[in-house]
Amino acid sequence: MTTNQELKAWVDQVVQLTQPEHVHWCSGSKAEYQELADQMIASGDFLELNQDTHPGCYLHRSDPLDVARVEHLTYICTSSEEDAGPNNNWMAPVEARAKMREYFSACMKGRTLYVIPYCMGPIDSPLSRCGVEITDSAYVVVNMHLMTRMGDPALRRIEREGTFIKGLHSIGDLDPERRFIMHFPEDLEIQSFGSGYGGNALLGKKCHALRIASYQARSEGWLAEHMLIVGIENPAGEVHYVAAAFPSACGKTNLAMLIPPANYRGWKVWTIGDDICWMRVGDDGRMWAINPEAGLFGVAPGTAESTNPNALATLTHDAIFTNVGITSDNQPWWEGLDDRVPVTDWKGNPYDPERGPAAHPNSRFTVRMSQCPSYSDQAEAPAGVPLSAIIFGGRRERLVPLVMESQSWNHGVLYGAAMASETTAANVDTVGVVRRDPMAMKPFCGYNFGDYWKHWLTFSNASDKLPKIFHVNWFRKDQDNKFMWPGFGDNMRVLEWIIKRCTGEVDAVETPIGYLPRLGDLNLDGIDVPAETMKALLEVDREAWQVEISDFGEYLDSYGARTPAALKAEQERVAAALL
Ligand code: OXD
Ligand code: MN
């Protein structure tokens, strides 16, 4: 149990409300993990995968109606609706609490209530923040084991600091009609009911580390972002750290574990995080970043030897697979992995390609980050790592060039705010529609985007050592609907240019939308991208950009008085430069 009176009182109160049969305080030990995994095997919640090829690996099949985040059921419950902003669903806190109270009432009868103290970030880092998740799902507990630093060490930190975020979760009866993910940022509280799926249920991830943390970060002067973090080592042995924001399922995990092309001798990419980055300006004026998570919750389909060999190497043992297919010898399988034919699909039915894919498009793997061959020795550094660059990127078939560099911090904030991307299977909505996704935070910002951009802009005068801001697009397509850039490991070529811009080693072409590479400055040795394609990838179509920037201006206006004047001025400056 605990010496923290607030925690004790809260757990007592939740026990009274939810009426579980047992209460289990999680220690975070390996034995606890194994005991839960064994219980789940016995109950059928886990299927043991082939223990010769995949020791310690399990398959979980979720309810077929519970396979993705549910943005339409996710709410920010601030006292004032305007503080949540047009970017969020809003419900008055009193109404939301009353609704959730009804749902949670006696919902854990006959179940075990687990108390999970956890720490987001290295356990000794001043940038880290703690929370406690209460859940009735053993699947959530084992995932939190892999995804966070949880159990006794986290509880000790909570007792020392006296503060923690309260997250209450129940799978309820998994009824999509009785499902809500509520956030109370003013009270640092989360309540999630009716879903057992990742982002809805592992409350340390999107709910805490992005929605609540972004709110907290504004008042405390830091940033909580939907970004991967990597270290890029050059042949001289210097490591430059980069954070990059992409919308869900746009390849953050692949980029975070990139293996440079064969001709990049002496270059190496080190993985720190694949999804979330917390950053703060340090005493030296540089931006220092940590990954609040300890594990990967990655999208399985498309992960292959050719796209992400490091992820495959990470997944050979002690991993949880959710909603993938299986082969005849019980190995996990998903579309794009290889040319074997699976025998069972993600619902547990015999695989029949006529009836859909073997793995759900949003099927996932959960695994500790430290198993990754490219895991950085700085991932646990309490101070974090100093960033040289911040990269924004979207999935855009047209218009947006392969890479561009902003002319100033504020221009970089415009790059982030103007991000748009084609939607993916990470949410339950329609897939493939272009939507605005500022900083890749549309589903994750815990407050009004207008205030959020203002917060970003406050850093512009914070120091002269801030990271440079870039925008990339790996997803351009030609008339035949084929990708124009090879992507994956070859994205290293763009990263090299970015690092060289940071160190002042290469010049660039100045255009109205930013600095673009001179054609000869991207290393294309070993790839076969025709000269016209390269030219198209680095072209600025002024007329199309005028439309884009003017659309973005209208979007900014939809935030009314909360739109920061400096961002509007930046949009008008770029619009004028394009005339
Ligand atoms: C994720 C997401 O799970 O962004 O990381 O959906
Ligand atoms: Mn994500």
XYZ file of C-alpha atoms and ligand atoms in Angstrom:
586
model
C 0.000 0.000 0.000
C 1.158 3.559 0.425
C 2.027 6.350 2.823
C 0.546 8.940 0.447
C -2.791 9.838 2.026
C -4.272 11.290 -1.145
C -3.543 8.118 -3.086
C -4.855 5.930 -0.302
C -8.065 7.938 -0.034
C -8.589 7.915 -3.813
C -8.103 4.134 -4.076
C -10.543 3.625 -1.159
C -13.083 5.843 -2.860
C -12.743 3.999 -6.188
C -13.026 0.624 -4.433
C -16.279 1.790 -2.847
C -17.610 2.981 -6.178
C -16.558 0.072 -8.378
C -16.829 -2.782 -5.813
C -14.079 -5.130 -7.022
C -13.596 -8.556 -5.521
C -9.843 -8.099 -5.053
C -7.452 -5.156 -4.924
C -3.893 -5.641 -6.172
C -1.165 -3.009 -5.779
C 1.311 -3.620 -8.605
C 4.947 -4.032 -7.635
C 6.248 -3.952 -11.195
C 8.294 -7.137 -10.651
C 9.044 -9.674 -13.365
C 7.292 -12.322 -11.274
C 4.138 -10.203 -11.230
C 4.263 -9.854 -15.029
C 4.662 -13.606 -15.474
C 1.900 -14.420 -13.015
C -0.514 -12.161 -14.878
C 0.547 -13.539 -18.255
C -0.046 -17.082 -16.971
C -3.477 -16.104 -15.654
C -4.312 -14.589 -19.027
C -3.222 -17.761 -20.818
C -5.484 -19.741 -18.498
C -8.426 -17.401 -19.127
C -7.890 -17.351 -22.898
C -7.015 -13.620 -22.980
C -3.515 -14.545 -24.086
C -2.488 -17.180 -26.582
C 1.033 -18.436 -26.232
C 2.877 -17.938 -29.516
C 5.614 -20.296 -30.750
C 7.974 -20.285 -27.767
C 10.909 -21.621 -29.824
C 10.861 -18.778 -32.336
C 9.248 -16.163 -30.044
C 10.019 -16.906 -26.374
C 7.902 -14.874 -23.970
C 5.563 -13.693 -26.741
C 1.777 -13.703 -26.532
C -1.149 -12.901 -28.779
C -4.143 -10.971 -27.519
C -7.324 -10.683 -29.577
C -9.342 -7.666 -28.622
C -13.077 -7.358 -28.975
C -13.616 -6.843 -32.747
C -15.419 -3.571 -31.977
C -12.537 -2.306 -29.860
C -9.539 -1.987 -32.160
C -8.547 1.690 -32.291
C -8.647 4.991 -30.473
C -12.086 6.587 -30.429
C -11.577 10.305 -31.015
C -15.327 10.940 -31.223
C -15.727 9.594 -27.672
C -12.678 11.399 -26.270
C -13.417 14.572 -24.312
C -11.542 17.416 -22.686
C -13.576 18.553 -19.684
C -12.348 22.025 -18.774
C -14.577 24.473 -16.882
C -14.808 26.674 -19.945
C -15.595 25.185 -23.349
C -13.313 27.696 -25.036
C -10.318 26.368 -23.104
C -10.817 22.963 -24.756
C -11.109 24.674 -28.139
C -12.638 23.655 -31.471
C -9.932 20.982 -31.745
C -11.513 18.939 -28.929
C -14.831 17.478 -27.887
C -15.900 19.192 -24.716
C -18.188 18.283 -21.871
C -18.785 20.251 -18.662
C -16.842 18.583 -15.829
C -19.929 18.181 -13.616
C -21.869 16.461 -16.389
C -18.923 14.262 -17.371
C -18.264 13.231 -13.778
C -21.917 12.359 -13.213
C -22.039 10.265 -16.389
C -18.822 8.435 -15.557
C -19.905 7.843 -11.965
C -22.909 6.001 -13.255
C -20.769 3.895 -15.616
C -18.165 3.065 -12.965
C -20.741 2.228 -10.339
C -20.251 -1.450 -9.325
C -18.504 -2.084 -12.683
C -15.700 -4.180 -11.153
C -17.926 -6.697 -9.334
C -16.220 -10.076 -9.375
C -13.047 -8.567 -10.874
C -9.643 -7.543 -9.580
C -8.848 -3.856 -9.284
C -5.190 -3.210 -10.083
C -3.402 -0.103 -8.787
C -0.528 0.791 -11.129
C 1.823 3.531 -9.932
C 3.936 4.564 -12.931
C 6.547 7.103 -13.908
C 6.577 8.676 -17.361
C 10.252 9.301 -18.125
C 13.488 8.040 -16.574
C 12.798 7.369 -12.918
C 15.408 9.922 -11.753
C 14.712 12.636 -14.314
C 13.417 16.024 -13.154
C 11.486 16.134 -16.465
C 9.529 12.963 -15.602
C 6.027 12.973 -14.130
C 4.166 10.244 -12.263
C 0.666 8.899 -12.382
C -1.419 6.092 -10.982
C -3.739 4.068 -13.163
C -6.496 2.036 -11.596
C -7.812 -0.631 -13.962
C -9.726 -3.902 -13.997
C -7.839 -5.187 -17.044
C -4.876 -7.538 -16.648
C -4.038 -6.792 -20.309
C -3.581 -3.145 -19.358
C -1.314 -4.085 -16.448
C 1.022 -6.233 -18.552
C 1.157 -3.567 -21.267
C 1.941 -0.883 -18.670
C 4.764 -3.177 -17.442
C 6.363 -2.900 -20.879
C 5.392 0.690 -21.719
C 6.296 2.536 -18.489
C 8.514 2.436 -15.424
C 5.906 1.136 -13.023
C 5.433 -0.383 -9.609
C 7.515 0.180 -6.460
C 10.105 2.667 -7.814
C 7.306 4.864 -9.203
C 5.336 4.630 -5.962
C 8.409 5.732 -3.995
C 8.774 8.767 -6.258
C 5.079 9.607 -5.828
C 5.457 9.365 -2.061
C 8.537 11.614 -2.197
C 6.961 14.239 -4.459
C 3.388 13.991 -3.246
C 1.895 14.526 -6.722
C 0.510 12.182 -9.339
C -2.049 12.072 -12.112
C -5.151 10.044 -11.359
C -6.273 7.701 -14.132
C -9.312 5.506 -13.631
C -10.033 2.823 -16.205
C -12.503 -0.022 -16.593
C -13.203 -2.132 -19.623
C -16.845 -2.143 -18.447
C -18.709 -4.460 -20.789
C -16.785 -3.259 -23.889
C -20.010 -1.842 -25.245
C -19.182 0.843 -27.862
C -22.400 2.601 -26.780
C -21.088 2.891 -23.234
C -17.584 4.114 -23.942
C -15.946 7.439 -23.021
C -12.427 8.717 -22.559
C -12.688 11.815 -20.359
C -9.885 14.176 -19.389
C -10.060 16.696 -16.563
C -6.846 18.668 -17.124
C -7.606 21.221 -14.399
C -7.698 18.373 -11.872
C -4.955 16.293 -13.548
C -7.401 13.431 -13.879
C -8.437 10.862 -16.535
C -11.482 8.576 -16.598
C -11.762 5.940 -19.308
C -14.594 3.430 -19.614
C -15.649 0.719 -22.017
C -12.501 0.073 -24.089
C -9.494 -2.140 -23.540
C -7.605 -0.868 -26.590
C -4.138 0.782 -26.328
C -4.565 4.518 -26.522
C -7.948 4.373 -24.787
C -6.824 2.124 -21.961
C -3.064 2.446 -21.368
C -3.608 5.790 -19.705
C 0.087 6.662 -19.375
C 0.360 7.063 -23.139
C -1.969 9.423 -25.050
C -4.177 10.422 -22.104
C -1.412 11.307 -19.653
C 1.775 11.851 -21.662
C 0.039 13.968 -24.319
C -3.384 15.349 -23.337
C -2.852 16.020 -19.632
C 0.892 16.646 -20.018
C 0.414 19.205 -22.808
C -1.897 21.155 -20.501
C 0.533 20.847 -17.595
C 3.465 21.741 -19.848
C 1.877 25.048 -20.828
C 1.579 26.209 -17.249
C 5.062 24.927 -16.375
C 6.827 26.248 -19.501
C 7.692 23.055 -21.400
C 6.284 21.035 -24.316
C 4.661 17.576 -24.487
C 4.656 16.463 -28.134
C 3.684 13.586 -30.447
C 7.279 13.107 -31.581
C 9.904 10.423 -31.922
C 13.439 11.143 -30.690
C 16.610 9.837 -32.348
C 20.328 10.409 -32.129
C 22.110 10.555 -35.497
C 25.777 9.658 -35.311
C 28.085 10.778 -38.124
C 31.376 9.143 -39.143
C 33.234 11.553 -36.839
C 31.326 10.028 -33.921
C 29.292 13.185 -33.224
C 25.663 12.567 -32.298
C 22.937 15.065 -33.192
C 19.546 14.592 -31.606
C 16.358 15.193 -33.541
C 12.667 15.068 -32.573
C 10.069 14.496 -35.282
C 6.278 14.769 -35.305
C 4.180 12.703 -37.701
C 0.509 11.783 -37.423
C -0.399 8.292 -36.197
C 0.696 5.409 -38.421
C 2.939 7.570 -40.658
C 6.164 5.712 -39.907
C 7.451 7.252 -36.667
C 8.499 3.838 -35.391
C 10.332 3.081 -38.657
C 12.147 6.425 -38.618
C 13.029 5.997 -34.944
C 14.896 2.751 -35.771
C 16.239 3.618 -39.179
C 19.210 1.688 -40.520
C 21.241 3.920 -42.868
C 21.786 2.769 -46.485
C 24.810 0.600 -47.249
C 26.917 3.494 -48.541
C 26.444 5.455 -45.287
C 29.492 3.951 -43.651
C 30.066 5.299 -40.149
C 26.534 6.674 -39.791
C 24.192 5.259 -37.172
C 20.749 6.132 -35.873
C 20.147 5.650 -32.131
C 16.606 5.190 -30.842
C 15.331 7.130 -27.847
C 11.595 7.284 -28.475
C 9.100 6.457 -31.210
C 5.965 8.349 -30.202
C 6.168 10.963 -27.457
C 8.692 13.636 -26.522
C 8.737 15.946 -23.513
C 11.101 18.866 -23.908
C 12.259 21.896 -21.994
C 14.806 24.674 -22.557
C 17.803 23.957 -20.324
C 20.050 26.410 -18.468
C 22.410 26.299 -21.448
C 19.651 27.560 -23.786
C 19.359 24.273 -25.655
C 16.118 22.284 -25.859
C 16.448 19.061 -23.848
C 14.180 16.112 -24.547
C 13.146 12.871 -22.862
C 10.958 10.012 -24.003
C 8.349 9.584 -21.270
C 7.680 6.002 -22.395
C 9.737 2.854 -21.846
C 8.200 0.723 -24.556
C 6.857 0.586 -28.075
C 3.208 0.229 -28.971
C 3.841 0.012 -32.691
C 1.650 -0.641 -35.720
C 2.444 -4.173 -36.963
C 1.316 -4.196 -40.633
C 4.079 -3.077 -42.946
C 6.824 -3.882 -40.436
C 9.300 -6.046 -42.367
C 12.964 -6.829 -42.885
C 12.958 -4.268 -45.702
C 11.169 -1.477 -43.790
C 12.289 -1.882 -40.182
C 14.718 -4.716 -39.438
C 15.424 -3.272 -35.978
C 11.748 -3.569 -35.022
C 11.717 -7.212 -36.147
C 14.838 -7.905 -34.099
C 13.160 -6.223 -31.112
C 10.121 -8.462 -31.497
C 11.790 -11.866 -31.318
C 11.102 -12.272 -27.588
C 9.060 -10.904 -24.660
C 6.488 -9.043 -26.718
C 2.706 -8.793 -26.772
C 0.981 -8.891 -30.155
C -2.556 -7.553 -30.414
C -4.889 -8.436 -33.297
C -2.316 -9.993 -35.646
C -2.763 -13.248 -37.578
C -0.857 -16.475 -36.927
C 0.983 -18.982 -39.107
C 0.527 -22.766 -38.995
C 3.411 -23.018 -36.505
C 1.969 -20.312 -34.263
C 4.166 -17.398 -35.224
C 2.728 -13.880 -35.365
C 2.021 -12.659 -38.890
C 0.766 -9.474 -40.494
C 0.390 -8.031 -43.986
C 3.719 -6.934 -45.415
C 5.811 -9.123 -43.103
C 6.813 -11.796 -45.635
C 5.278 -14.173 -48.157
C 4.195 -16.897 -45.762
C 0.461 -17.530 -45.716
C -1.140 -17.313 -42.263
C -3.732 -19.830 -41.137
C -5.698 -17.763 -38.634
C -6.835 -14.144 -38.822
C -6.951 -11.548 -36.045
C -10.452 -12.574 -35.031
C -9.373 -16.190 -34.592
C -11.133 -17.393 -37.763
C -9.450 -19.462 -40.493
C -7.656 -16.967 -42.721
C -9.533 -16.204 -45.903
C -8.201 -13.304 -47.970
C -11.743 -12.762 -49.300
C -12.855 -11.896 -45.790
C -10.223 -9.259 -45.166
C -6.647 -9.036 -43.940
C -5.082 -11.525 -41.543
C -3.976 -8.758 -39.208
C -6.180 -5.802 -38.348
C -4.704 -2.677 -40.074
C -4.222 -1.170 -36.592
C -2.832 -4.354 -35.041
C 0.017 -3.643 -32.662
C 3.041 -4.949 -30.826
C 4.039 -3.979 -27.310
C 7.645 -4.426 -26.306
C 10.251 -2.805 -24.093
C 12.267 -0.207 -25.969
C 15.510 -1.472 -24.406
C 15.252 -4.669 -26.508
C 15.815 -2.628 -29.654
C 19.300 -3.125 -31.184
C 19.546 0.631 -31.838
C 18.504 1.627 -28.290
C 20.474 4.709 -27.290
C 22.692 4.721 -24.196
C 21.232 8.192 -23.542
C 17.623 6.975 -23.353
C 17.748 6.846 -19.560
C 19.778 10.049 -19.138
C 17.984 12.076 -16.439
C 18.800 15.357 -18.224
C 17.500 14.075 -21.560
C 19.248 14.824 -24.853
C 19.852 18.247 -26.491
C 17.942 18.692 -29.743
C 19.587 20.052 -32.905
C 16.416 19.881 -35.005
C 12.666 19.479 -34.811
C 10.959 17.940 -37.838
C 7.299 18.091 -38.772
C 5.895 15.769 -41.417
C 2.644 14.628 -42.925
C 1.365 12.111 -45.420
C 0.781 14.262 -48.509
C 0.493 12.798 -51.992
C 0.885 16.193 -53.650
C 2.371 19.648 -53.208
C 4.584 19.377 -50.138
C 8.300 18.977 -50.974
C 10.541 16.230 -49.656
C 12.176 18.594 -47.169
C 12.237 22.280 -46.311
C 13.735 24.345 -43.524
C 11.958 27.190 -41.782
C 13.413 30.683 -41.800
C 12.832 31.287 -38.099
C 11.306 29.676 -35.011
C 7.945 31.326 -35.727
C 8.035 30.142 -39.329
C 8.737 26.654 -37.944
C 5.704 26.957 -35.680
C 3.728 27.739 -38.836
C 5.113 24.542 -40.418
C 3.770 22.619 -37.433
C 0.444 24.419 -37.217
C -0.175 24.037 -40.966
C 0.450 20.285 -40.933
C -2.130 18.212 -42.730
C -2.155 14.517 -43.462
C -4.196 11.724 -44.935
C -5.949 9.825 -42.150
C -4.915 6.278 -41.150
C -6.347 3.261 -39.354
C -5.098 4.428 -35.940
C -8.512 5.977 -35.337
C -11.903 4.415 -36.103
C -12.839 7.107 -38.702
C -12.563 7.043 -42.509
C -9.055 6.361 -43.813
C -7.231 8.398 -46.487
C -8.890 11.803 -46.184
C -6.646 14.875 -45.841
C -7.279 16.554 -42.527
C -5.458 19.301 -40.661
C -3.337 17.798 -37.936
C -1.279 20.596 -36.381
C 1.962 19.294 -34.891
C 0.363 15.790 -35.276
C -1.482 16.754 -32.090
C -5.062 17.024 -33.369
C -6.201 13.999 -31.346
C -3.868 14.690 -28.451
C -3.701 18.361 -27.460
C -5.380 18.812 -24.077
C -6.404 22.421 -24.685
C -7.336 25.026 -27.296
C -4.956 24.907 -30.287
C -4.926 28.728 -30.349
C -3.410 28.769 -26.852
C -1.126 25.881 -27.771
C 0.374 27.767 -30.745
C 0.792 30.803 -28.502
C 2.698 28.597 -26.091
C 4.951 27.319 -28.902
C 5.614 30.926 -29.995
C 6.729 31.934 -26.470
C 9.925 29.957 -27.081
C 10.980 32.115 -30.022
C 12.962 34.474 -27.809
C 13.900 31.904 -25.216
C 17.441 31.483 -26.509
C 19.575 31.558 -29.619
C 20.372 27.848 -29.278
C 16.935 26.443 -30.060
C 16.649 23.575 -32.533
C 16.074 24.502 -36.185
C 12.658 23.493 -37.495
C 12.144 21.459 -40.696
C 9.241 19.920 -42.606
C 9.453 16.624 -44.515
C 7.119 14.585 -46.721
C 8.092 11.003 -47.591
C 4.720 10.293 -49.212
C 4.581 12.153 -52.531
C 3.005 10.152 -55.366
C 3.269 10.483 -59.126
C 0.476 10.343 -61.744
C 0.533 6.543 -61.582
C -0.047 6.679 -57.849
C 3.464 5.390 -57.131
C 5.591 6.758 -54.298
C 8.245 9.090 -55.702
C 10.727 8.760 -52.827
C 11.974 5.327 -51.632
C 11.544 6.243 -47.954
C 12.481 4.026 -44.991
C 16.298 3.675 -44.679
C 16.770 6.123 -47.535
C 15.213 8.865 -45.424
C 18.712 8.975 -43.926
C 19.676 11.042 -46.976
C 17.265 13.750 -45.892
C 18.349 13.493 -42.258
C 21.961 14.002 -43.341
C 20.983 17.207 -45.138
C 19.088 18.362 -42.048
C 22.092 17.748 -39.784
C 24.379 19.516 -42.238
C 22.036 22.523 -42.223
C 22.258 22.533 -38.431
C 26.058 22.483 -38.484
C 26.235 25.012 -41.335
C 27.932 22.564 -43.730
C 25.572 23.050 -46.689
C 23.880 25.956 -48.357
C 20.264 25.953 -49.483
C 17.905 27.547 -51.959
C 15.738 30.255 -50.469
C 12.068 30.034 -51.560
C 8.869 31.676 -50.271
C 8.077 28.533 -48.245
C 11.540 28.065 -46.744
C 15.032 26.782 -47.529
C 15.150 23.771 -49.850
C 18.123 21.559 -50.740
C 20.175 22.365 -53.813
C 19.804 19.359 -56.103
C 23.392 18.201 -55.731
C 23.384 18.404 -51.936
C 21.261 15.337 -51.267
C 23.346 12.171 -51.325
C 21.638 9.920 -53.894
C 24.414 7.334 -54.252
C 22.932 3.861 -54.410
C 19.353 4.865 -55.225
C 17.686 5.277 -58.525
C 15.456 8.315 -58.372
C 15.231 9.905 -61.838
C 16.407 13.514 -62.081
C 12.905 14.762 -63.021
C 11.441 13.037 -59.985
C 14.020 14.684 -57.721
C 13.234 17.998 -59.327
C 9.517 17.473 -58.723
C 10.161 16.462 -55.122
C 11.928 19.776 -54.512
C 9.685 22.022 -56.564
C 7.569 24.880 -55.218
C 4.300 25.169 -57.120
C 3.516 28.787 -56.269
C -0.114 28.720 -57.328
C -0.924 25.558 -55.443
C 0.928 26.907 -52.410
C -1.084 30.128 -52.539
C -4.228 28.016 -52.189
C -2.686 25.948 -49.402
C -1.572 28.985 -47.404
C -4.863 30.743 -47.894
C -6.747 27.621 -46.710
C -4.482 27.542 -43.698
C -5.310 31.223 -43.046
C -9.013 30.323 -42.955
C -8.260 27.457 -40.622
C -6.393 29.837 -38.285
C -9.370 32.196 -38.330
C -11.610 29.389 -37.113
C -9.817 29.717 -33.754
C -11.127 33.291 -33.486
C -9.637 35.474 -30.798
C -7.450 32.620 -29.559
C -5.402 32.627 -32.794
C -2.050 34.199 -31.926
C -1.439 37.399 -33.896
C 2.192 36.403 -34.476
C 1.134 33.197 -36.204
C -1.403 34.998 -38.367
C 1.329 37.514 -39.240
C 3.614 34.658 -40.236
C 0.875 33.157 -42.440
C 0.327 36.551 -44.088
C 4.073 36.989 -44.608
C 4.335 33.660 -46.443
C 1.155 34.366 -48.443
C 2.611 37.706 -49.576
C 5.950 36.091 -50.493
C 4.120 33.650 -52.749
C 2.423 36.370 -54.829
C -0.445 5.692 -31.417
C -1.273 6.628 -32.207
O -0.951 4.644 -30.971
O -0.793 7.728 -32.489
O 0.731 6.018 -31.197
O -2.405 6.288 -32.546
Mn 1.152 8.047 -31.723
